[in-house]
């Protein structure tokens, strides 16, 4: 059953990654006709993603917290036994980065949904970029760890 | 915009919460202070440290709960006019600083 929840966690994370990457790249884009693929990818209305990003982040975080004990028992112990300290280092950071993203959400939501998009552009840009980087880091590290030793 | 759906006072509380939460989390994490510990091997929560027969202890949930409670209390305690004076840039700089701190501290896994 834990493998099922792990899969759902990964699928939610991929959905989150798509939404926050669209939004994160859109804040760095200067208004211009979107011709190339990358420009079309980021020529989106970033504000439309904020609610989805918040909901997906909370769901992904909650599910990750739910399966975390199984990771501690099945994977982390083995990593320590095998002396894979770099891998543990990566996961420890994933844990903290996930919390960073979580505590960013209220203020991130505020700057996207209650502040006019013409104001506090820089703050919105850095908040979104930070959330995007956090999401990428956690998905990549989670994927690496899952390949190190899959959950039972 | 959702200005009509959420009051300005509530918004200032959200901002304060976002600033206080990561700071409290880092303090708790650095000092290994947790409200409770979860022992996944036996599936039990305990306020005190248990013998090794209980298996590994998880402090993560204990940190999160305390950080959330303290963040909420401070968010409601800070006067609205003070919250309005906060520079908006702190909203991303403080969480980023907290993350960098954990990054530096976790390098202990690489050094020993």
CSV table of C-alpha atoms in Angstrom, one decimal:
chain,number,residue,atom,x,y,z
A,1,UNK,CA,0.0,0.0,0.0
A,2,UNK,CA,2.9,2.4,0.8
A,3,UNK,CA,4.1,2.0,-2.8
A,4,UNK,CA,0.6,3.2,-4.0
A,5,UNK,CA,0.8,6.3,-1.8
A,6,UNK,CA,4.4,6.9,-2.9
A,7,UNK,CA,3.2,6.8,-6.5
A,8,UNK,CA,0.3,9.3,-5.8
A,9,UNK,CA,2.9,11.5,-4.0
A,10,UNK,CA,5.1,11.5,-7.1
A,11,UNK,CA,2.2,12.2,-9.4
A,12,UNK,CA,1.0,15.1,-7.3
A,13,UNK,CA,4.6,16.4,-7.3
A,14,UNK,CA,4.8,16.2,-11.1
A,15,UNK,CA,1.5,18.2,-11.3
A,16,UNK,CA,2.9,20.8,-8.9
A,17,UNK,CA,6.2,20.9,-10.8
A,18,UNK,CA,4.3,21.7,-14.1
A,19,UNK,CA,2.2,24.4,-12.6
A,20,UNK,CA,5.0,26.1,-10.6
A,21,UNK,CA,7.4,25.9,-13.5
A,22,UNK,CA,5.0,27.6,-15.9
A,23,UNK,CA,4.4,30.3,-13.3
A,24,UNK,CA,8.1,30.5,-12.2
A,25,UNK,CA,9.3,31.0,-15.8
A,26,UNK,CA,6.5,33.4,-16.6
A,27,UNK,CA,7.6,35.9,-13.9
A,28,UNK,CA,11.0,36.2,-15.6
A,29,UNK,CA,9.6,36.8,-19.1
A,30,UNK,CA,9.5,40.2,-20.7
A,31,UNK,CA,6.3,41.0,-22.6
A,32,UNK,CA,6.9,40.0,-26.2
A,33,UNK,CA,5.3,37.8,-28.9
A,34,UNK,CA,5.7,34.2,-27.9
A,35,UNK,CA,7.2,32.4,-30.9
A,36,UNK,CA,9.7,29.8,-29.6
A,37,UNK,CA,8.6,26.8,-27.5
A,38,UNK,CA,10.1,28.2,-24.3
A,39,UNK,CA,8.4,31.6,-24.8
A,40,UNK,CA,5.1,29.9,-25.4
A,41,UNK,CA,5.7,27.7,-22.3
A,42,UNK,CA,6.1,30.7,-20.1
A,43,UNK,CA,3.6,33.1,-21.8
A,44,UNK,CA,0.9,32.2,-19.3
A,45,UNK,CA,-1.2,34.1,-16.9
A,46,UNK,CA,0.8,33.3,-13.7
A,47,UNK,CA,-1.9,34.4,-11.4
A,48,UNK,CA,-4.1,31.6,-12.6
A,49,UNK,CA,-1.8,29.0,-11.1
A,50,UNK,CA,-1.5,30.3,-7.6
A,51,UNK,CA,-4.4,28.4,-6.1
A,52,UNK,CA,-3.5,25.2,-7.9
A,53,UNK,CA,0.1,25.5,-6.7
A,54,UNK,CA,-1.0,26.0,-3.1
A,55,UNK,CA,-3.4,23.1,-3.1
A,56,UNK,CA,-1.0,20.7,-4.9
A,57,UNK,CA,1.9,21.7,-2.6
A,58,UNK,CA,-0.2,21.1,0.6
A,59,UNK,CA,-1.4,17.7,-0.8
A,60,UNK,CA,2.1,16.7,-1.9
A,61,UNK,CA,3.6,17.7,1.4
A,62,UNK,CA,0.9,15.9,3.5
A,63,UNK,CA,1.3,12.7,1.5
A,64,UNK,CA,5.1,13.0,1.8
A,65,UNK,CA,4.8,13.4,5.5
A,66,UNK,CA,2.5,10.4,5.6
A,67,UNK,CA,5.0,8.0,3.9
A,68,UNK,CA,8.0,9.5,5.6
A,69,UNK,CA,8.0,7.1,8.6
A,70,UNK,CA,8.2,4.2,6.1
A,71,UNK,CA,11.2,5.8,4.5
A,72,UNK,CA,12.9,6.2,7.9
A,73,UNK,CA,12.4,2.5,8.6
A,74,UNK,CA,13.1,1.0,5.2
A,75,UNK,CA,15.5,3.3,3.5
A,76,UNK,CA,17.3,5.7,5.8
A,77,UNK,CA,18.5,2.9,8.1
A,78,UNK,CA,19.9,1.1,5.1
A,79,UNK,CA,21.6,4.2,3.9
A,80,UNK,CA,23.3,4.7,7.3
A,81,UNK,CA,24.3,1.0,7.4
A,82,UNK,CA,25.9,1.3,3.9
A,83,UNK,CA,27.6,4.6,4.9
A,84,UNK,CA,25.8,6.5,2.1
A,85,UNK,CA,26.1,9.8,3.9
A,86,UNK,CA,25.9,12.0,0.7
A,87,UNK,CA,22.5,10.5,0.0
A,88,UNK,CA,21.3,11.1,3.5
A,89,UNK,CA,22.5,14.7,3.2
A,90,UNK,CA,20.4,15.1,0.1
A,91,UNK,CA,17.3,13.8,1.8
A,92,UNK,CA,17.8,15.9,5.0
A,93,UNK,CA,17.8,18.9,2.7
A,94,UNK,CA,14.7,17.7,1.0
A,95,UNK,CA,13.0,17.6,4.4
A,96,UNK,CA,13.9,21.2,5.2
A,97,UNK,CA,13.3,22.6,1.7
A,98,UNK,CA,9.8,21.1,1.8
A,99,UNK,CA,9.2,23.0,5.0
A,100,UNK,CA,10.5,26.2,3.4
A,101,UNK,CA,8.1,25.8,0.6
A,102,UNK,CA,5.2,25.2,3.0
A,103,UNK,CA,5.8,28.3,5.0
A,104,UNK,CA,6.2,30.4,1.8
A,105,UNK,CA,2.7,29.5,0.7
A,106,UNK,CA,0.6,32.0,2.7
A,107,UNK,CA,2.8,34.9,1.6
A,108,UNK,CA,3.1,33.6,-1.9
A,109,UNK,CA,-0.7,33.3,-2.2
A,110,UNK,CA,-1.0,36.8,-0.9
A,111,UNK,CA,1.3,38.4,-3.5
A,112,UNK,CA,-0.4,36.5,-6.3
A,113,UNK,CA,-4.0,36.8,-5.3
A,114,UNK,CA,-4.5,40.0,-3.2
A,115,UNK,CA,-1.8,42.3,-4.5
A,116,UNK,CA,-2.3,43.9,-7.9
A,117,UNK,CA,0.0,42.3,-10.4
A,118,UNK,CA,1.6,45.7,-11.2
A,119,UNK,CA,2.8,46.1,-7.6
A,120,UNK,CA,5.6,44.2,-5.7
A,121,UNK,CA,6.7,42.5,-9.0
A,122,UNK,CA,10.2,41.7,-7.6
A,123,UNK,CA,8.9,40.1,-4.4
A,124,UNK,CA,6.4,38.0,-6.4
A,125,UNK,CA,9.2,37.0,-8.8
A,126,UNK,CA,11.6,35.8,-6.1
A,127,UNK,CA,8.9,34.1,-4.0
A,128,UNK,CA,7.8,32.1,-7.1
A,129,UNK,CA,11.3,31.3,-8.1
A,130,UNK,CA,12.1,30.1,-4.7
A,131,UNK,CA,9.0,27.9,-4.6
A,132,UNK,CA,9.9,26.6,-8.1
A,133,UNK,CA,13.5,25.7,-7.1
A,134,UNK,CA,12.2,24.0,-3.9
A,135,UNK,CA,9.8,21.9,-5.9
A,136,UNK,CA,12.4,20.9,-8.5
A,137,UNK,CA,15.0,20.0,-5.8
A,138,UNK,CA,12.5,17.9,-3.9
A,139,UNK,CA,11.2,16.0,-6.9
A,140,UNK,CA,14.7,15.3,-8.2
A,141,UNK,CA,16.0,14.2,-4.8
A,142,UNK,CA,12.9,12.1,-4.2
A,143,UNK,CA,13.3,10.4,-7.5
A,144,UNK,CA,17.0,9.7,-6.8
A,145,UNK,CA,16.2,8.3,-3.3
A,146,UNK,CA,13.4,6.1,-4.7
A,147,UNK,CA,15.9,4.6,-7.1
A,148,UNK,CA,18.4,4.1,-4.3
A,149,UNK,CA,16.1,1.8,-2.5
A,150,UNK,CA,12.4,1.7,-3.5
A,151,UNK,CA,9.8,1.7,-0.8
A,152,UNK,CA,8.3,-1.7,-0.1
B,1,UNK,CA,-8.1,40.1,-6.8
B,2,UNK,CA,-9.4,38.6,-3.6
B,3,UNK,CA,-9.4,41.8,-1.4
B,4,UNK,CA,-13.0,41.4,-0.6
B,5,UNK,CA,-12.6,37.8,0.4
B,6,UNK,CA,-9.8,38.3,2.9
B,7,UNK,CA,-9.3,41.2,5.3
B,8,UNK,CA,-6.1,43.3,5.4
B,9,UNK,CA,-5.6,42.3,9.0
B,10,UNK,CA,-5.7,38.6,8.0
B,11,UNK,CA,-3.2,39.2,5.2
B,12,UNK,CA,-0.7,40.8,7.6
B,13,UNK,CA,-1.1,37.8,9.8
B,14,UNK,CA,-0.3,35.5,6.9
B,15,UNK,CA,2.8,37.4,6.2
B,16,UNK,CA,4.0,37.4,9.8
B,17,UNK,CA,3.2,33.6,10.0
B,18,UNK,CA,5.4,33.0,6.9
B,19,UNK,CA,8.3,34.9,8.5
B,20,UNK,CA,8.1,33.4,12.0
B,21,UNK,CA,7.5,29.8,11.0
B,22,UNK,CA,10.9,29.2,9.3
B,23,UNK,CA,12.8,30.9,12.0
B,24,UNK,CA,11.2,28.9,14.8
B,25,UNK,CA,11.6,25.7,12.7
B,26,UNK,CA,15.4,26.3,12.3
B,27,UNK,CA,15.8,27.1,16.1
B,28,UNK,CA,14.0,23.9,17.0
B,29,UNK,CA,15.9,21.8,14.4
B,30,UNK,CA,19.3,23.2,15.5
B,31,UNK,CA,18.6,22.6,19.1
B,32,UNK,CA,16.8,19.2,18.6
B,33,UNK,CA,13.8,20.5,20.5
B,34,UNK,CA,10.6,18.8,19.7
B,35,UNK,CA,7.2,18.8,21.3
B,36,UNK,CA,7.0,15.1,20.8
B,37,UNK,CA,8.8,12.3,19.0
B,38,UNK,CA,7.2,9.7,16.7
B,39,UNK,CA,8.6,6.2,16.7
B,40,UNK,CA,7.6,4.7,13.4
B,41,UNK,CA,8.7,1.2,14.4
B,42,UNK,CA,6.0,1.0,17.0
B,43,UNK,CA,3.8,3.7,15.6
B,44,UNK,CA,3.7,5.7,18.8
B,45,UNK,CA,4.0,9.4,19.8
B,46,UNK,CA,5.9,10.2,23.0
B,47,UNK,CA,6.8,13.4,24.8
B,48,UNK,CA,10.0,11.9,26.2
B,49,UNK,CA,12.9,10.1,24.5
B,50,UNK,CA,12.3,6.3,24.6
B,51,UNK,CA,14.7,3.4,24.8
B,52,UNK,CA,16.4,2.2,21.6
B,53,UNK,CA,14.0,-0.8,21.5
B,54,UNK,CA,11.4,1.7,20.2
B,55,UNK,CA,13.5,2.1,17.0
B,56,UNK,CA,14.5,5.4,15.4
B,57,UNK,CA,12.7,8.6,16.6
B,58,UNK,CA,11.3,11.2,14.3
B,59,UNK,CA,11.4,14.8,15.5
B,60,UNK,CA,10.2,16.3,12.2
B,61,UNK,CA,6.5,16.4,13.1
B,62,UNK,CA,7.3,17.8,16.5
B,63,UNK,CA,9.2,20.7,14.9
B,64,UNK,CA,6.4,21.4,12.4
B,65,UNK,CA,3.7,21.5,15.0
B,66,UNK,CA,5.6,23.8,17.4
B,67,UNK,CA,6.6,26.1,14.5
B,68,UNK,CA,3.0,26.3,13.3
B,69,UNK,CA,1.7,27.0,16.7
B,70,UNK,CA,4.3,29.7,17.5
B,71,UNK,CA,3.9,31.2,14.0
B,72,UNK,CA,0.1,31.4,14.5
B,73,UNK,CA,0.4,32.9,18.0
B,74,UNK,CA,2.9,35.5,16.9
B,75,UNK,CA,0.8,36.3,13.8
B,76,UNK,CA,-2.2,37.0,16.0
B,77,UNK,CA,-0.2,38.9,18.6
B,78,UNK,CA,1.7,41.3,16.4
B,79,UNK,CA,-0.2,44.5,16.0
B,80,UNK,CA,-1.5,45.1,12.5
B,81,UNK,CA,0.3,48.5,12.2
B,82,UNK,CA,3.6,46.8,13.0
B,83,UNK,CA,3.0,44.1,10.4
B,84,UNK,CA,2.3,46.7,7.8
B,85,UNK,CA,5.7,48.2,8.3
B,86,UNK,CA,7.5,45.0,7.4
B,87,UNK,CA,9.6,45.2,4.2
B,88,UNK,CA,8.0,42.8,1.7
B,89,UNK,CA,11.4,41.4,0.7
B,90,UNK,CA,11.7,39.7,4.0
B,91,UNK,CA,8.9,37.3,2.9
B,92,UNK,CA,11.4,35.4,0.6
B,93,UNK,CA,14.7,36.4,2.2
B,94,UNK,CA,13.9,34.9,5.7
B,95,UNK,CA,12.8,31.5,4.3
B,96,UNK,CA,15.8,31.5,2.0
B,97,UNK,CA,18.1,32.3,4.9
B,98,UNK,CA,16.6,29.5,7.0
B,99,UNK,CA,17.1,27.0,4.1
B,100,UNK,CA,20.7,28.1,3.7
B,101,UNK,CA,21.3,27.6,7.4
B,102,UNK,CA,20.0,24.1,7.2
B,103,UNK,CA,22.1,23.4,4.1
B,104,UNK,CA,25.2,24.5,6.0
B,105,UNK,CA,24.3,22.6,9.1
B,106,UNK,CA,23.5,19.4,7.2
B,107,UNK,CA,27.0,19.3,5.6
B,108,UNK,CA,27.9,17.5,8.8
B,109,UNK,CA,26.8,14.4,6.9
B,110,UNK,CA,29.6,15.1,4.4
B,111,UNK,CA,32.3,16.0,6.8
B,112,UNK,CA,32.3,13.2,9.4
